[in-house]
Coordinates of C-alpha atoms in Angstrom, one line a residue:
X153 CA -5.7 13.5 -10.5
X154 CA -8.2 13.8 -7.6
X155 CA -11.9 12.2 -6.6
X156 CA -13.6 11.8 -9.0
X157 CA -11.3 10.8 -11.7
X158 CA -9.3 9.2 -9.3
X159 CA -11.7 6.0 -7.4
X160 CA -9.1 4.3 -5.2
X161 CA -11.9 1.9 -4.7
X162 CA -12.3 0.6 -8.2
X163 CA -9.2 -1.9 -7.3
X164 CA -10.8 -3.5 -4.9
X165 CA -14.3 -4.2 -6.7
X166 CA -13.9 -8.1 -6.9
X167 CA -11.7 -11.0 -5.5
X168 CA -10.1 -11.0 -8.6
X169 CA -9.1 -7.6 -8.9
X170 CA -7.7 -7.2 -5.1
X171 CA -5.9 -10.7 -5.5
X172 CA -4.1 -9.4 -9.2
X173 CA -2.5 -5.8 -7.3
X174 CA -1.8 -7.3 -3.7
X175 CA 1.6 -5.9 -2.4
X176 CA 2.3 -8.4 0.0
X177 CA 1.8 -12.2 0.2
X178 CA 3.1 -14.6 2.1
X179 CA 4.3 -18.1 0.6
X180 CA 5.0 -21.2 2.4
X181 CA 9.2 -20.8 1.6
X182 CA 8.6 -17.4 4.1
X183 CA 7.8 -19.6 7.0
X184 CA 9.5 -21.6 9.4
X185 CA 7.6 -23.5 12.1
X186 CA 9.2 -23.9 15.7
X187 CA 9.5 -27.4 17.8
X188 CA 10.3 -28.9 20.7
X189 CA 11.7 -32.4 21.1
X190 CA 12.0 -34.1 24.6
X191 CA 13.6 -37.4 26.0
X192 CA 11.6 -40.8 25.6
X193 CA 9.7 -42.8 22.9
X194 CA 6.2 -41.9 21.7
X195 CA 5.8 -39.1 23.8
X196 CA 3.7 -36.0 22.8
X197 CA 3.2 -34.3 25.8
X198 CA 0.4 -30.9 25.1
X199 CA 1.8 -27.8 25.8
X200 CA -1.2 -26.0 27.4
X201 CA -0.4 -22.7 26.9
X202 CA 0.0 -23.2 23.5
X203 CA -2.9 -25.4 22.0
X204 CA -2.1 -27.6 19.4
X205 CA 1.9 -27.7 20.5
X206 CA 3.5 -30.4 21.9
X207 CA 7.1 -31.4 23.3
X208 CA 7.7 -34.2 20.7
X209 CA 9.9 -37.1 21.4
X210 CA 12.5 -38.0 18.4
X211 CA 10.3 -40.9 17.2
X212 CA 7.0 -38.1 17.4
X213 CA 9.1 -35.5 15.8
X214 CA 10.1 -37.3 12.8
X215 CA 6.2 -38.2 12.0
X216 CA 5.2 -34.9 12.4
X217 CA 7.6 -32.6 10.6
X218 CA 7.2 -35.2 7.8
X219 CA 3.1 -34.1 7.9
X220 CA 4.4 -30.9 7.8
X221 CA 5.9 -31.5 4.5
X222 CA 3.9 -33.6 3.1
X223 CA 0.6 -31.6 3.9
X224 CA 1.6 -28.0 3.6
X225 CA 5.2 -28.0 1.7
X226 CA 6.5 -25.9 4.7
X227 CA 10.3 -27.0 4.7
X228 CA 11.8 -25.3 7.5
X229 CA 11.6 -26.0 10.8
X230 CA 13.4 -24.7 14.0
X231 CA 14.3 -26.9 17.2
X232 CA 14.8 -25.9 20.9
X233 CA 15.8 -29.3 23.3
X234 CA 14.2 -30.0 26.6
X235 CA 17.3 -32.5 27.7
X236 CA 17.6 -35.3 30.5
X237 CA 19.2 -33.4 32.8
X238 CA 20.2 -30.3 33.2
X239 CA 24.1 -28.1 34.3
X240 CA 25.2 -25.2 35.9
X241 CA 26.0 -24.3 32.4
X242 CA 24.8 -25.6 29.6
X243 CA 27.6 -28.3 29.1
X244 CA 24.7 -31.0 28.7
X245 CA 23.9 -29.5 25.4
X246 CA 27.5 -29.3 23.7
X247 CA 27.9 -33.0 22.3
X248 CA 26.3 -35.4 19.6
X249 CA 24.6 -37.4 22.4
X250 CA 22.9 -33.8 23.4
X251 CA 19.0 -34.1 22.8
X252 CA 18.8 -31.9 20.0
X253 CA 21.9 -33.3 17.9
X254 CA 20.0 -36.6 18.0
X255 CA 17.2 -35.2 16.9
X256 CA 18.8 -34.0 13.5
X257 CA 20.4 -36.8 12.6
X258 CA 17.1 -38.6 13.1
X259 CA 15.5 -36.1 11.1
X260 CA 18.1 -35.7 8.3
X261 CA 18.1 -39.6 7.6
X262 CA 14.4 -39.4 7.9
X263 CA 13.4 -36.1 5.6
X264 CA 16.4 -34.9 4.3
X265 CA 14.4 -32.7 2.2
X266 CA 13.7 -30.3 5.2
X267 CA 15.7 -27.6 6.6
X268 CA 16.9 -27.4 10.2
X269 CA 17.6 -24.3 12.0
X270 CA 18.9 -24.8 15.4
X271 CA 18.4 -23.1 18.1
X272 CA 21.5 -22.0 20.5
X273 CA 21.1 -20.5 24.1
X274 CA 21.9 -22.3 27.5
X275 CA 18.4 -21.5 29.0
X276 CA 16.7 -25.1 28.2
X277 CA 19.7 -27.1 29.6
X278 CA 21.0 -25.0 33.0
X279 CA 19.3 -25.6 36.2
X280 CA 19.3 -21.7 37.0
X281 CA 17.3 -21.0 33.5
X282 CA 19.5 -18.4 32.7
X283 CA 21.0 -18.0 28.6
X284 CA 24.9 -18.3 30.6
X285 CA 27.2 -19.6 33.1
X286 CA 26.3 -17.9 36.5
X287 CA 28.8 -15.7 38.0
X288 CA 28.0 -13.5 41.5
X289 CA 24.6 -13.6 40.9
X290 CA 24.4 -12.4 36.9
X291 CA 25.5 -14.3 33.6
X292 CA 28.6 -13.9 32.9
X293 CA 29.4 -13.0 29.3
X294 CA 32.7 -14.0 28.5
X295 CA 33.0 -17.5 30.0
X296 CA 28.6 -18.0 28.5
X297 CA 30.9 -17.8 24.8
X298 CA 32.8 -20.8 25.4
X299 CA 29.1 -23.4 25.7
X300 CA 27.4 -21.5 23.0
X301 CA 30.6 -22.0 20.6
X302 CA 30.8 -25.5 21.6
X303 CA 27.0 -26.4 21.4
X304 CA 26.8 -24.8 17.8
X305 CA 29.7 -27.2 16.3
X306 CA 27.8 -30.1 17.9
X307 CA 24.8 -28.8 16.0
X308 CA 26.5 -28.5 13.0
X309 CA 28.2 -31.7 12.9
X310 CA 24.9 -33.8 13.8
X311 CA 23.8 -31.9 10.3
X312 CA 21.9 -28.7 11.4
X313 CA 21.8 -26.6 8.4
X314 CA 21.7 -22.8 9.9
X315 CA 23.0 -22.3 13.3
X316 CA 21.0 -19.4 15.4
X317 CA 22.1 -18.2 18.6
X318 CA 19.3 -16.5 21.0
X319 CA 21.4 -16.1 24.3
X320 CA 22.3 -12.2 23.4
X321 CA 25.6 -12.1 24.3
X322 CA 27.9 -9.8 23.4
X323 CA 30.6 -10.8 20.8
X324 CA 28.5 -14.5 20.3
X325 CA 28.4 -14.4 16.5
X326 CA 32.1 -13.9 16.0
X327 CA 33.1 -16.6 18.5
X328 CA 30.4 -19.1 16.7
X329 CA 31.7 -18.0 13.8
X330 CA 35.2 -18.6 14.6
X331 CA 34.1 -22.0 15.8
X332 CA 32.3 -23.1 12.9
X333 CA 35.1 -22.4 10.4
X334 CA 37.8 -24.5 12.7
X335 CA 36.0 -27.2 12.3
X336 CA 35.1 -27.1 8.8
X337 CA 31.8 -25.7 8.9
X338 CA 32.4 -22.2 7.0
X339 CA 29.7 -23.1 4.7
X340 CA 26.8 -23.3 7.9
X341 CA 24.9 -19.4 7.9
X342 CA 24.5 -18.2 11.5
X343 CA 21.0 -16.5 11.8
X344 CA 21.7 -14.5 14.6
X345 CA 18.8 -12.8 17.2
X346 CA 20.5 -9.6 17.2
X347 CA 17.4 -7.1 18.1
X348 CA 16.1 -9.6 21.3
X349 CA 14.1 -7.8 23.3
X350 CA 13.2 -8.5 27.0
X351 CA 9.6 -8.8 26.4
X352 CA 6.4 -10.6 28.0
X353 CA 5.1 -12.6 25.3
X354 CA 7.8 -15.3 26.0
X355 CA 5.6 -16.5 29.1
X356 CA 4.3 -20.1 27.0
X357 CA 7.8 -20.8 25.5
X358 CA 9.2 -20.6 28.9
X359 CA 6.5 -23.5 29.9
X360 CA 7.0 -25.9 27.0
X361 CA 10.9 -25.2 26.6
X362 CA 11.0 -25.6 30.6
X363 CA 13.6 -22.4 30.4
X364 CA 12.0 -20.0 32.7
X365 CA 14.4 -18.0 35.2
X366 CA 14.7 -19.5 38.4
X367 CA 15.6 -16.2 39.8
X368 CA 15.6 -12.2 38.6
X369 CA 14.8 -11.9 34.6
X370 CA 17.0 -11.8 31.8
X371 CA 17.2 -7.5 31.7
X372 CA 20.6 -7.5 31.5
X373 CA 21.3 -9.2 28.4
X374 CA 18.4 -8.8 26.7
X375 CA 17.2 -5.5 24.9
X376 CA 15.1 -3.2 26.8
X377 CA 11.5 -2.9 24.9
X378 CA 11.6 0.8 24.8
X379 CA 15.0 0.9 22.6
X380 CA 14.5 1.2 18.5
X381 CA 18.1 3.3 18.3
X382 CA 19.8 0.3 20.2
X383 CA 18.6 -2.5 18.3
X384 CA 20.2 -0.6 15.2
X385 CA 23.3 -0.7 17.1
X386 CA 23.1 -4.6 17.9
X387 CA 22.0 -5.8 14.1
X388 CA 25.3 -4.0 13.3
X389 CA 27.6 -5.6 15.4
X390 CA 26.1 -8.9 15.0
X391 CA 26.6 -8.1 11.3
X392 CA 30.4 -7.5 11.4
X393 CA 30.6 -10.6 13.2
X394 CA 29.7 -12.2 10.5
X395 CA 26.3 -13.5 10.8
X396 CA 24.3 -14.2 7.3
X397 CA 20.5 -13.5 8.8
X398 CA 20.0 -11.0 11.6
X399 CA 16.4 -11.6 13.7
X400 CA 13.9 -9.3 15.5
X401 CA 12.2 -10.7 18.5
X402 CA 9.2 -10.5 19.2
X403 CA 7.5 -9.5 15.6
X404 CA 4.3 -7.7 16.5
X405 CA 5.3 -5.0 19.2
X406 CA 8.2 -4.4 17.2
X407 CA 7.3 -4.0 13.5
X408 CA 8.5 -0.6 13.3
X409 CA 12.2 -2.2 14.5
X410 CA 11.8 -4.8 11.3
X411 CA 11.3 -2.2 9.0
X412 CA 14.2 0.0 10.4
X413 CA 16.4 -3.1 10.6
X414 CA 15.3 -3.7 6.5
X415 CA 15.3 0.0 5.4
X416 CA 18.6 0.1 7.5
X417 CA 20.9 -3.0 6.1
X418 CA 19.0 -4.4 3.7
X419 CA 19.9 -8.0 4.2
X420 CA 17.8 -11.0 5.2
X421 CA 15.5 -9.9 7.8
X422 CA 14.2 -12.7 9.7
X423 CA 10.7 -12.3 12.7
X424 CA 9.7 -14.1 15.2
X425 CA 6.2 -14.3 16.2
X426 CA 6.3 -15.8 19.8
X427 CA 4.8 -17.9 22.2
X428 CA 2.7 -15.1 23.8
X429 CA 1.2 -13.6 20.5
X430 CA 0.4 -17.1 19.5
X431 CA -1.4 -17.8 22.8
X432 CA -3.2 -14.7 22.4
X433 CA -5.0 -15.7 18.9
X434 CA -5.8 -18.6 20.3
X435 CA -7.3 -17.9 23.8
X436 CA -9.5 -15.3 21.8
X437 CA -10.5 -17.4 19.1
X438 CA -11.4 -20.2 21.7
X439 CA -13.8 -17.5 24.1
X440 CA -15.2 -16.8 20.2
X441 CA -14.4 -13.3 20.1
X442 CA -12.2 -12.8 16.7
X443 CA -12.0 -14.8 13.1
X444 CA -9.1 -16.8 13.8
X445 CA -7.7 -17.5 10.3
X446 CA -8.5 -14.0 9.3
X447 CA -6.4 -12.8 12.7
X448 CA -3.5 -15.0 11.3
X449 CA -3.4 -14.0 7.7
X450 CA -3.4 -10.6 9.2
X451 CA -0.7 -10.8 11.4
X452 CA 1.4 -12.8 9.0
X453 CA 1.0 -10.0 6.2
X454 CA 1.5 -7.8 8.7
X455 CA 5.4 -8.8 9.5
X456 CA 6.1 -9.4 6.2
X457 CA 4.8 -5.9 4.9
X458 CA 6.7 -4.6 7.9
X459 CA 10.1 -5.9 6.0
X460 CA 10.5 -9.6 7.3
X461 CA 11.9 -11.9 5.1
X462 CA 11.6 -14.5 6.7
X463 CA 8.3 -15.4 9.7
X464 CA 9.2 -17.9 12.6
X465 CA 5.7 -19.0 13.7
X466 CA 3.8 -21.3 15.7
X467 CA 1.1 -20.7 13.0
X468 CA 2.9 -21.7 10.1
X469 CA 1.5 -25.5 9.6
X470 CA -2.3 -24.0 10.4
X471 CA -2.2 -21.2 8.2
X472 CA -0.2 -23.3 5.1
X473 CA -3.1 -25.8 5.4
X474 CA -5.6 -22.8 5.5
X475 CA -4.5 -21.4 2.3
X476 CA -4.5 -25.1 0.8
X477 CA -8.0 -25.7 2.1
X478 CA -9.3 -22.5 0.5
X479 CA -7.6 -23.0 -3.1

């Protein structure tokens, strides 16, 4: 049947009728909401390329994930460390006294009913900024392997409940997995950031997770933006290896790799949508120029539709208590 039988618009005549045949919603169990936890005590320092973000000390952090749950239901959370001092490479990060271990167990005794994914790459804890241990002027794969397997049991034994390395290494999921089940942690998924791509929109993670480069970029192990084919290619490795959750990064420039990555494997699909996109939403919304909770509903329904699973977001707590507010 054609126009005039056929009046697409007859489904979206009322609220009520557009709400009841909705394809895609998203609930507060699709969401995970990203921290960052620092040395000290009562410290919540702004992060001021991301408004409303803060490095939280353990004390901080522990109050406000348990707002979180409390106030918007969201239950999962992902942590990245900004440590006391920094290595050559990453060795600061690999034991329980580590900044992030400590802030699990604090967490876990504190809201056990919350979810902790943890965040592996050496970036936050060398001095170079680099994902890896340096080697003639590049990161050296191989000998990078040996922190991230070590820093992922620490993880897991301080209670982290998914482990999920970002460093894009080569072979990294089958060494952490390896690790993992020697030390009785076969049980602990691994959601791996198999399609990472070298992007530009991790400018305001680099300021708050004090990570950024201290010299050339990170080309060579991350994915060139130009490559869908590849990223195919990496999801499938990273899949043999055994990780449980495979991750695209960033969400927005890339939908059409989410939905090749879903369409493709059909497996838990998880998106990250970063720093920079984040920034951008709010830098516009501040100068007045778009509807700011609209723009986030949007762009959330966006990466789900696209075939996400799963959103990482820096506008998971706002948009929860958004959708609270308007019930």
């Amino acid at each position: 049947m054609s126009f005039p039988v056929t009046r697409l618009r007859r489904l979206r005549k009322t609220p009520a009728i557009r709400n009841m045949v909705r394809e895609t919603i998203v609930y507060k169990d699709d969401l995970i909401m990203p921290y960052f936890v620092c040395p000290g005590e009562g410290v919540q320092n702004p992060i001021k390329s991301m408004p409303g973000n803060y490095q939280h000390s353990i004390d901080m952090l522990v109050k406000e994930v348990k707002d979180l749950y409390e106030t918007t239901g969201v239950d999962k959370i992902l942590l990245f460390g900004i440590p006391e001092e920094k290595d050559e490479d990453g060795t600061v990060a690999c034991s329980q006294h580590a900044i992030v271990p400590r802030a699990i167990t604090s967490l876990k005794e504190a809201i056990p009913e919350v979810m902790i994914v943890a965040d592996v790459c050496n970036c936050e804890y060398t001095t170079h900024g680099h994902c890896g241990t340096i080697v003639d002027g590049d990161v050296n794969n191989d000998l990078t392997l040996k922190t991230l397997a070590a820093q992922s049991v620490a993880l897991a034994q301080a209670g982290a409940d998914i482990i999920a390395p970002s460093d894009m290494m080569d072979g990294r999921v089958a060494v952490i997995r390896k690790a993992l089940d020697e030390n009785g942690f076969e049980n602990t998924p691994i959601m791996a950031y198999s399609a990472k791509y070298a992007s530009a929109f991790y400018g305001p993670f680099r300021d708050a997770a004090e990570s950024a480069p201290q010299f050339g970029d990170r080309s060579t192990y991350q994915m060139d933006p130009a490559n869908s084919d590849e990223a195919l290619r990496e999801v499938q490795e990273d899949i043999s290896e055994g990780a449980d959750m495979v991750m695209v990064k960033p969400a927005l420039s890339y939908l059409d790799v989410i939905s090749r990555v879903k369409s493709t494997f059909n497996m838990p699909v998880v998106a990250y949508n970063v720093s920079g996109e984040f920034s951008m939403v709010k830098a516009a919304a501040q100068n007045g120029w778009i509807d700011e909770q609209r723009i986030i509903r949007e762009i959330l329904t966006s990466i789900k539709r696209a075939g996400a699973d799963v959103i990482i977001s820096y506008h998971a707590k706002e948009f929860m208590l958004n959708q609270i507010q308007a019930k």
